[in-house]
XYZ file of C-alpha atoms in Angstrom:
580
model
C -37.579 -8.130 26.516
C -35.433 -10.073 24.225
C -36.777 -13.441 22.905
C -35.981 -16.416 20.853
C -38.365 -17.891 18.500
C -38.566 -20.735 16.211
C -40.584 -20.734 12.814
C -43.241 -23.215 11.957
C -40.755 -25.008 9.484
C -38.452 -25.480 12.427
C -35.628 -23.116 11.306
C -33.990 -21.240 13.956
C -34.383 -17.470 14.102
C -32.194 -14.683 15.575
C -34.256 -12.108 17.572
C -32.979 -9.017 19.394
C -34.451 -6.603 21.623
C -36.888 -4.251 19.899
C -36.765 -0.459 20.650
C -40.019 0.898 21.671
C -41.549 2.857 18.614
C -43.993 5.697 19.033
C -46.381 6.263 16.046
C -46.311 9.783 14.633
C -49.696 11.148 13.230
C -47.901 13.605 11.296
C -45.327 12.327 8.913
C -43.755 16.087 9.028
C -43.068 15.847 12.754
C -41.005 12.407 12.098
C -37.591 12.772 10.991
C -36.627 10.589 7.997
C -35.074 7.289 8.930
C -31.238 7.302 8.041
C -28.842 4.847 7.450
C -25.547 6.786 7.710
C -22.663 5.283 5.248
C -19.800 7.921 6.536
C -19.706 10.365 9.371
C -21.008 13.239 6.773
C -24.434 14.085 7.930
C -25.190 15.212 4.336
C -25.370 11.814 3.142
C -28.739 10.199 3.964
C -30.877 7.328 2.952
C -34.649 7.774 2.649
C -36.388 4.592 2.249
C -39.034 4.551 -0.834
C -42.845 3.758 0.230
C -44.704 1.742 -2.134
C -48.245 2.511 -3.365
C -49.505 -0.654 -2.006
C -49.215 -3.077 0.874
C -47.234 -6.010 0.893
C -46.496 -9.098 2.703
C -44.604 -8.015 5.508
C -42.023 -11.089 5.605
C -40.382 -12.168 2.423
C -37.356 -14.399 1.825
C -35.312 -11.408 0.492
C -36.249 -9.478 3.631
C -36.256 -6.077 1.688
C -39.651 -4.953 3.060
C -40.457 -3.690 6.506
C -43.837 -3.392 8.055
C -45.163 0.045 9.681
C -47.723 0.866 12.054
C -50.441 1.427 9.313
C -49.876 -1.957 7.787
C -48.029 -0.629 4.613
C -44.337 -1.384 4.500
C -41.545 0.516 3.391
C -38.740 -0.822 0.609
C -35.121 0.254 2.098
C -32.239 0.441 -0.401
C -30.362 -2.447 1.420
C -27.434 -2.174 -0.871
C -26.691 1.345 0.434
C -26.740 0.221 4.058
C -23.416 -0.446 5.831
C -22.504 -4.014 7.071
C -23.417 -3.408 10.576
C -26.777 -1.975 9.699
C -27.500 -4.817 7.354
C -26.595 -7.255 10.007
C -28.730 -5.643 12.732
C -31.710 -5.455 10.341
C -31.370 -9.252 9.623
C -31.395 -10.106 13.128
C -34.739 -11.458 13.192
C -34.401 -13.633 9.939
C -33.747 -17.404 9.845
C -30.274 -18.270 9.022
C -30.616 -18.903 5.490
C -33.021 -15.610 5.089
C -30.250 -13.854 6.470
C -27.482 -14.969 4.078
C -29.967 -14.459 1.236
C -30.396 -10.623 3.023
C -26.582 -10.035 3.441
C -25.745 -10.761 0.228
C -27.799 -7.829 -1.499
C -25.102 -5.518 0.200
C -22.732 -6.980 -2.438
C -24.659 -6.114 -5.594
C -22.583 -4.524 -8.227
C -23.445 -0.812 -9.367
C -21.987 1.330 -12.105
C -19.498 3.709 -11.316
C -20.921 7.660 -11.298
C -19.174 10.229 -13.167
C -18.038 11.454 -10.113
C -16.290 8.551 -8.828
C -14.507 8.199 -12.362
C -13.000 11.765 -12.036
C -12.146 10.827 -8.584
C -10.448 7.893 -9.751
C -8.600 9.698 -12.384
C -7.302 12.354 -9.766
C -6.281 9.847 -7.372
C -4.273 7.933 -9.766
C -2.150 11.046 -10.766
C -1.648 12.049 -7.367
C -0.178 8.679 -6.339
C 1.853 8.800 -9.601
C 3.676 12.010 -8.353
C 4.541 10.086 -5.312
C 5.881 7.214 -7.339
C 8.841 9.361 -8.670
C 10.793 9.924 -5.883
C 9.970 6.583 -4.514
C 11.186 4.816 -7.355
C 14.449 6.543 -7.504
C 15.320 6.227 -3.768
C 14.029 2.766 -3.237
C 14.572 1.236 -6.486
C 17.212 2.681 -9.180
C 19.590 4.583 -7.117
C 20.489 1.599 -4.921
C 21.155 -0.254 -8.155
C 23.568 2.432 -9.555
C 25.159 2.581 -6.097
C 25.838 -1.173 -6.007
C 28.505 -0.908 -8.454
C 30.426 1.446 -6.419
C 29.441 0.509 -2.617
C 29.206 -2.456 -0.445
C 25.900 -3.757 1.033
C 26.763 -2.040 4.592
C 26.991 1.302 2.900
C 23.905 0.840 0.732
C 22.137 0.130 3.848
C 22.812 3.755 5.218
C 21.315 4.847 1.897
C 18.290 2.820 2.502
C 17.784 5.052 5.598
C 16.157 7.547 2.938
C 13.128 5.560 2.578
C 12.400 5.537 6.635
C 10.277 8.911 6.285
C 7.615 7.134 4.331
C 7.244 4.731 7.245
C 7.216 7.296 10.220
C 4.812 9.728 8.718
C 2.401 8.975 11.355
C 4.680 11.459 13.613
C 3.413 14.479 11.639
C 0.167 13.311 10.183
C -2.034 15.242 12.658
C -0.444 18.219 11.645
C -1.478 17.623 8.228
C -5.023 16.440 9.468
C -5.764 19.763 11.568
C -4.000 22.703 10.053
C -5.062 23.810 6.691
C -6.407 26.866 4.804
C -10.475 26.893 4.532
C -10.043 28.810 1.297
C -8.131 26.030 -0.277
C -9.300 23.052 1.242
C -8.029 20.705 4.064
C -6.195 18.169 1.597
C -5.075 20.607 -0.941
C -3.584 22.764 1.476
C -0.688 20.288 1.950
C -0.827 18.499 -1.540
C -0.157 21.860 -3.713
C 3.065 22.903 -1.567
C 4.274 19.510 -1.093
C 4.153 18.858 -4.774
C 5.903 22.101 -5.348
C 8.808 21.545 -2.916
C 9.244 18.096 -4.531
C 9.344 19.592 -7.853
C 12.210 22.274 -6.767
C 14.353 19.875 -4.658
C 14.478 17.658 -7.955
C 15.177 20.766 -10.133
C 18.306 21.700 -8.024
C 19.394 18.259 -7.758
C 19.292 17.623 -11.719
C 22.197 19.924 -11.946
C 24.189 18.615 -9.789
C 23.200 14.588 -10.093
C 26.013 13.618 -12.231
C 29.122 15.127 -9.939
C 27.222 13.334 -6.980
C 27.063 9.967 -8.800
C 30.319 10.121 -10.040
C 31.922 9.574 -6.730
C 29.243 8.174 -4.501
C 31.340 7.106 -1.691
C 32.418 10.300 -1.375
C 28.948 12.098 -1.439
C 27.061 8.955 0.234
C 25.641 11.338 2.887
C 24.794 14.176 0.736
C 22.775 11.762 -1.627
C 20.907 10.078 1.497
C 20.059 13.504 2.816
C 18.529 14.647 -0.425
C 16.816 11.834 -1.357
C 15.721 11.571 2.605
C 14.030 15.157 1.869
C 12.341 13.856 -1.345
C 10.751 11.073 0.585
C 9.858 13.096 3.455
C 7.716 15.500 1.239
C 6.170 12.826 -0.667
C 5.017 11.019 2.417
C 3.577 14.180 3.576
C 1.743 14.791 0.266
C 0.546 10.827 0.772
C -0.853 11.469 4.108
C -3.242 14.393 2.419
C -4.100 12.045 -0.443
C -5.134 9.121 1.602
C -7.513 11.351 3.766
C -8.862 13.018 0.561
C -9.487 9.532 -1.001
C -11.984 9.107 1.874
C -14.374 11.657 0.748
C -13.404 11.569 -2.764
C -14.862 8.310 -3.676
C -18.370 6.933 -2.766
C -18.896 4.627 0.285
C -19.605 1.435 -2.119
C -16.566 2.072 -4.272
C -14.269 3.066 -1.202
C -12.428 -0.183 -1.789
C -11.272 1.148 -5.270
C -9.070 3.688 -3.527
C -6.475 0.924 -3.021
C -6.679 0.534 -6.662
C -5.971 4.041 -7.543
C -3.020 3.863 -5.209
C -1.665 0.562 -6.741
C -1.657 2.127 -10.350
C -0.682 5.465 -9.773
C 2.101 4.369 -7.440
C 3.424 1.635 -9.167
C 3.319 3.441 -12.853
C 5.429 6.384 -11.014
C 7.694 3.675 -9.240
C 8.106 1.587 -12.657
C 9.076 4.620 -14.719
C 11.514 5.874 -11.787
C 12.973 2.323 -11.450
C 12.817 -0.046 -14.346
C 12.153 2.534 -17.239
C 15.025 4.710 -16.054
C 17.526 2.128 -15.223
C 17.024 0.762 -19.000
C 17.536 4.027 -20.507
C 20.347 5.087 -18.217
C 22.315 1.853 -19.391
C 24.693 2.452 -21.930
C 24.302 -1.043 -23.394
C 20.748 -0.693 -23.852
C 21.354 2.664 -25.369
C 23.518 1.316 -27.985
C 21.477 -1.853 -28.454
C 18.240 0.086 -29.348
C 19.898 3.181 -30.943
C 18.308 5.725 -28.406
C 20.111 8.174 -26.312
C 21.095 7.666 -23.017
C 19.091 8.788 -20.396
C 21.090 10.767 -17.635
C 19.965 11.124 -14.099
C 20.019 14.691 -14.369
C 17.633 14.841 -17.506
C 15.376 12.542 -15.560
C 15.090 14.489 -12.475
C 14.306 17.655 -14.635
C 11.301 15.609 -16.074
C 10.001 14.597 -12.517
C 10.297 18.112 -11.671
C 8.070 19.528 -14.700
C 5.528 16.972 -14.054
C 5.274 17.941 -10.599
C 4.848 21.467 -11.444
C 2.385 20.625 -14.123
C 0.089 18.346 -11.833
C -0.018 21.112 -9.100
C -1.022 23.886 -11.546
C -3.765 21.477 -12.679
C -4.888 20.894 -9.058
C -5.472 24.685 -8.416
C -8.408 24.268 -10.849
C -9.981 21.430 -9.012
C -12.282 22.587 -6.239
C -12.370 20.112 -2.883
C -15.894 19.308 -1.640
C -16.922 21.810 1.197
C -17.940 19.004 3.777
C -14.331 17.883 3.780
C -12.958 21.137 5.232
C -15.538 22.363 7.581
C -14.311 20.364 10.522
C -11.616 22.289 12.895
C -9.496 19.832 14.787
C -6.337 20.957 16.828
C -3.141 19.275 16.571
C -3.477 18.181 20.193
C -6.802 16.874 19.632
C -5.518 14.672 16.665
C -3.018 13.497 18.529
C -4.968 12.580 21.264
C -7.456 10.845 18.680
C -4.658 9.017 17.433
C -3.778 7.843 20.856
C -7.467 6.660 21.158
C -7.086 4.526 18.043
C -3.920 2.845 19.200
C -5.828 1.975 22.452
C -8.127 -0.096 20.659
C -7.387 -3.421 21.500
C -7.932 -4.911 17.756
C -5.942 -2.330 16.152
C -3.144 -3.133 18.716
C -3.146 -6.596 17.230
C -3.517 -5.216 13.414
C -0.331 -3.142 14.063
C 1.498 -6.184 15.294
C 0.624 -7.885 12.081
C 1.754 -5.398 9.952
C 5.319 -5.460 11.533
C 5.712 -9.242 11.012
C 3.829 -9.751 7.957
C 6.920 -8.984 5.414
C 9.645 -10.460 7.252
C 9.654 -13.776 5.489
C 10.596 -12.220 2.099
C 12.982 -9.323 3.101
C 15.929 -11.127 2.101
C 14.148 -11.479 -1.432
C 12.990 -7.834 -1.614
C 16.016 -6.139 -0.670
C 18.889 -8.314 -1.999
C 17.970 -10.736 -4.659
C 18.026 -8.460 -7.539
C 21.121 -6.894 -6.420
C 22.606 -10.320 -6.262
C 21.453 -11.207 -9.921
C 22.761 -8.079 -11.257
C 26.055 -8.833 -9.541
C 26.278 -12.064 -10.878
C 25.526 -10.871 -14.789
C 21.755 -9.809 -15.056
C 22.077 -6.654 -17.362
C 20.208 -3.661 -16.672
C 18.292 -4.187 -19.986
C 17.179 -7.695 -18.887
C 15.795 -6.413 -15.571
C 14.254 -3.528 -17.410
C 12.326 -6.163 -19.789
C 11.278 -8.335 -17.155
C 9.557 -5.507 -14.922
C 8.116 -4.174 -18.042
C 6.380 -7.385 -18.923
C 5.375 -7.448 -15.249
C 3.946 -4.167 -15.008
C 0.325 -5.125 -16.770
C 0.075 -7.804 -14.200
C 0.498 -5.283 -11.530
C -2.242 -3.280 -12.932
C -4.652 -6.362 -13.040
C -3.546 -7.324 -9.529
C -4.521 -3.919 -8.217
C -7.771 -4.079 -9.714
C -8.568 -7.700 -8.599
C -7.506 -6.583 -5.177
C -10.013 -3.990 -5.293
C -13.076 -6.481 -6.389
C -11.950 -9.521 -3.873
C -11.513 -7.173 -1.097
C -15.255 -6.258 -0.952
C -17.920 -8.396 1.143
C -17.617 -9.603 4.517
C -14.068 -11.054 4.063
C -11.864 -8.229 3.026
C -8.826 -9.913 3.879
C -9.103 -13.107 2.065
C -7.012 -12.149 -0.665
C -4.202 -11.007 1.234
C -4.650 -14.373 3.375
C -4.240 -16.461 0.632
C -1.565 -14.761 -1.150
C 1.198 -15.583 1.873
C 2.015 -18.995 0.638
C 2.536 -18.042 -3.119
C 4.907 -15.576 -1.917
C 6.855 -17.670 0.458
C 7.169 -20.366 -2.262
C 8.473 -17.774 -4.686
C 10.859 -16.311 -2.180
C 12.399 -19.932 -2.060
C 12.433 -20.193 -5.914
C 14.247 -16.823 -6.259
C 16.960 -17.702 -3.717
C 17.669 -21.031 -5.594
C 17.761 -19.309 -9.025
C 20.519 -17.055 -7.296
C 22.291 -19.944 -6.195
C 22.177 -21.584 -9.609
C 22.425 -18.502 -11.673
C 23.932 -19.303 -14.964
C 27.099 -17.546 -16.301
C 26.299 -14.400 -18.596
C 24.965 -14.581 -21.303
C 21.757 -16.099 -19.675
C 19.844 -18.640 -21.811
C 16.418 -18.077 -23.103
C 14.758 -20.870 -20.765
C 16.256 -19.188 -17.753
C 14.920 -15.647 -18.692
C 11.546 -16.995 -19.412
C 11.779 -18.685 -15.941
C 12.990 -15.200 -14.420
C 9.893 -13.374 -16.045
C 7.439 -15.742 -15.055
C 8.558 -15.789 -11.608
C 8.874 -12.154 -11.108
C 5.120 -11.882 -12.613
C 3.918 -14.149 -10.193
C 5.738 -12.626 -7.166
C 4.587 -9.363 -8.412
C 1.025 -10.291 -8.573
C 0.882 -11.791 -5.119
C 2.684 -8.830 -3.620
C 0.089 -6.519 -5.378
C -2.853 -8.616 -4.431
C -1.584 -8.311 -0.946
C -1.102 -4.472 -1.131
C -4.234 -3.848 -2.550
C -6.129 -6.150 -0.245
C -4.625 -4.385 2.948
C -5.065 -1.034 1.608
C -8.767 -1.885 0.772
C -9.315 -3.495 4.234
C -7.797 -0.066 5.904
C -10.237 2.232 3.503
C -13.152 0.224 4.879
C -12.440 0.177 8.616
C -11.130 3.800 8.812
C -13.081 6.639 10.465
C -13.802 9.470 8.044
C -13.676 12.149 10.551
C -10.080 11.574 11.047
C -9.477 9.794 7.687
C -5.798 11.217 7.157
C -4.851 10.189 10.636
C -6.444 6.953 10.798
C -5.135 5.727 7.257
C -1.781 6.905 7.651
C -1.528 5.256 11.076
C -2.566 2.005 9.593
C -0.525 2.693 6.369
C 2.680 3.875 8.533
C 2.916 0.274 10.042
C 2.261 -1.326 6.769
C 5.375 0.161 5.160
C 7.351 0.061 8.380
C 6.628 -3.900 8.105
C 8.685 -3.713 4.879
C 11.204 -0.888 5.676
C 12.479 -1.681 9.141
C 13.994 -5.235 8.578
C 15.916 -3.921 5.050
C 18.639 -2.023 6.909
C 19.615 -5.210 9.123
C 19.110 -7.623 6.095
C 21.785 -5.355 4.340
C 23.830 -5.351 7.025
C 23.363 -9.035 7.622
C 24.764 -10.098 3.963
C 28.012 -8.185 4.766
C 28.183 -9.657 8.617
C 27.667 -13.194 7.398
C 29.741 -13.215 4.272
C 33.313 -14.424 4.033
C 35.576 -12.905 1.223
C 39.412 -13.409 0.954
C 41.724 -11.806 -1.703
C 43.661 -14.669 -3.153
C 46.946 -13.367 -4.465
C 47.971 -15.082 -7.878
C 50.929 -17.316 -8.395
C 51.136 -17.876 -4.447
C 49.322 -19.724 -1.785
C 48.891 -16.481 0.224
C 45.269 -15.259 0.818
C 44.291 -12.053 2.805
C 40.967 -11.624 4.410
C 38.811 -9.022 2.262
C 36.048 -6.592 3.670
C 34.029 -7.736 0.728
C 33.974 -8.652 -2.794
C 30.905 -6.883 -4.081
C 31.658 -3.448 -4.573
C 34.118 -1.969 -7.117
C 36.336 -0.488 -4.253
C 36.579 -4.074 -2.617
C 37.697 -5.276 -5.819
C 39.960 -2.895 -6.854
C 41.617 -2.786 -3.320
C 42.569 -6.349 -4.129
C 43.457 -5.975 -7.464
C 45.962 -3.293 -6.228
C 48.013 -5.891 -4.348
C 48.012 -8.426 -7.273
C 45.034 -10.606 -6.021
C 41.645 -11.657 -7.083
C 38.648 -11.033 -4.673
C 36.914 -14.406 -3.772
C 33.686 -14.714 -1.951
C 33.786 -18.119 0.157
C 30.529 -17.561 2.103
C 27.723 -15.518 0.921
C 25.702 -14.022 3.678
C 22.864 -13.658 1.375
C 21.757 -17.176 1.975
C 21.844 -17.415 5.697
C 19.922 -14.315 5.982
C 17.475 -15.622 3.509
C 16.937 -18.749 5.544
C 16.728 -16.898 8.535
C 13.877 -14.656 7.055
C 12.133 -17.537 5.605
C 12.279 -19.668 8.747
C 10.686 -16.908 10.698
C 8.157 -16.068 8.173
C 6.920 -19.541 7.646
C 6.289 -19.824 11.698
C 4.793 -16.490 11.852
C 2.114 -17.144 8.851
C 1.289 -20.635 10.450
C 0.948 -19.576 13.840
C 0.205 -15.842 14.091
C -0.682 -13.717 10.823
C -3.242 -15.988 9.074
C -5.194 -16.945 12.510
C -5.196 -13.260 13.445
C -6.239 -11.866 10.183
C -9.159 -14.148 10.008
C -10.644 -12.688 13.385
C -9.875 -9.203 12.549
C -11.704 -9.140 9.384
C -14.653 -10.657 11.602
C -14.684 -7.270 13.893
C -17.418 -5.101 12.850
C -16.670 -1.866 11.093
C -18.311 0.198 13.765
C -15.909 -1.454 16.513
C -12.896 0.229 14.599
C -14.151 3.587 14.615
C -14.211 6.168 17.490
C -16.568 9.114 16.151
C -18.669 7.735 13.186
């Protein structure tokens, strides 16, 4: 029978129905009480029994009285969120807050967690190499030769990373027990990635010399790279759930932020700078070709794979045998959860507001005269702030409001998107002034920091709510929709820029003007030059697409994203899980 009581001091108390307890005369016949932190049954928390009796009710609520009048001290900080809330149900409201706060106490990293963090950072680093090329530097190089519509075709190469959910059940269920559930996939994927890069390194210059002719070959090659990187990511995400201890799981997102951003930076900014002829002449360094960089990435992939052969995967992560059909059914069971469906809808809409900024702004700045070396300096200065942002996101996402940082970062991102749009509109004639460059660097750092906070915050939330029994599938389901939220609008944004743009080819020494397809690519400009004209953009579709994205973003943040996120983070962890 549940009752409601009031303390002598008039403080309201919360009380739930108590289960009948049958005292055992023999301690050996009673199993140790457990507080499961994960689904692994090998992990248990055994309360310590003090020598003497103590007052059964204390403000810190760290003591529970047994039938003999003695008390048992429980390691409250090791209990999960739900267990601590259940144990606190009989406390006053003030006592409950003090009790629940004990779960947030900081503990030093164990040696095992430190090794796991290093391993995860390196594995995510390997993912960053092909992603930085496919989503960063190659579109920049292609911009000089192709229109935005043609770049939109190449942008489809990033879709496998957002659709990896379709084959993640196979990665979760099929493996070689002698190798390990996760290593069975990570090792061959990295070998394939290295081999593709090795082959491409011998043909890169030929493909890039005439990208219009080889557009579909380039798209197919980089789509394959992204596909195998996405498959490796499925296994790494699942492995992270068992490599790190329960209290440090939020730092899995920090590892992903540091590793992925480092690899992405090297393939994007560092490569673009070293590949620039102007940068090489200015600093007296040899120009780095795409073929040479691909060869370096292939070597790194092979080296990490060899190192991984000597790392032993924990036995508990390889004992479960789940069929492919069972995993697909599990994925369906996850998707049937009402709060999961709402979270997926949030992911699909969360990044629309700044899609025009992410997809086109830097391309527009380069088009208006921003040099590759200037862009490289900007992102290099920004890189340390990305690392700090990833670490802070992991810390801020602990506690009972894991989405707090993710929510707060929305408004800075929208404000900075407006600022960047205005900077493109008022972009000065090159060479750009020091003041404008400082503004560009500052805005880039602020934008990247806010983005990293959001990325780390939502990743930590995913790690927190995912069921370790089907960790790879659960994490991949959530991460897939996170990535898809930034991928699905990109193609339409790039197409929209050309669609809403109005360009004309004005013939010199005459009033004749001819409507041009576009005045962005070298092909469009040269076509106009051949008839003795000058290509002029009368209406830039970038601003129209930016306005559409921003308008939709503000409305969705106000009336859907933030109110929904606050409700989702209040859902108990147990409600997100289907097994554990």
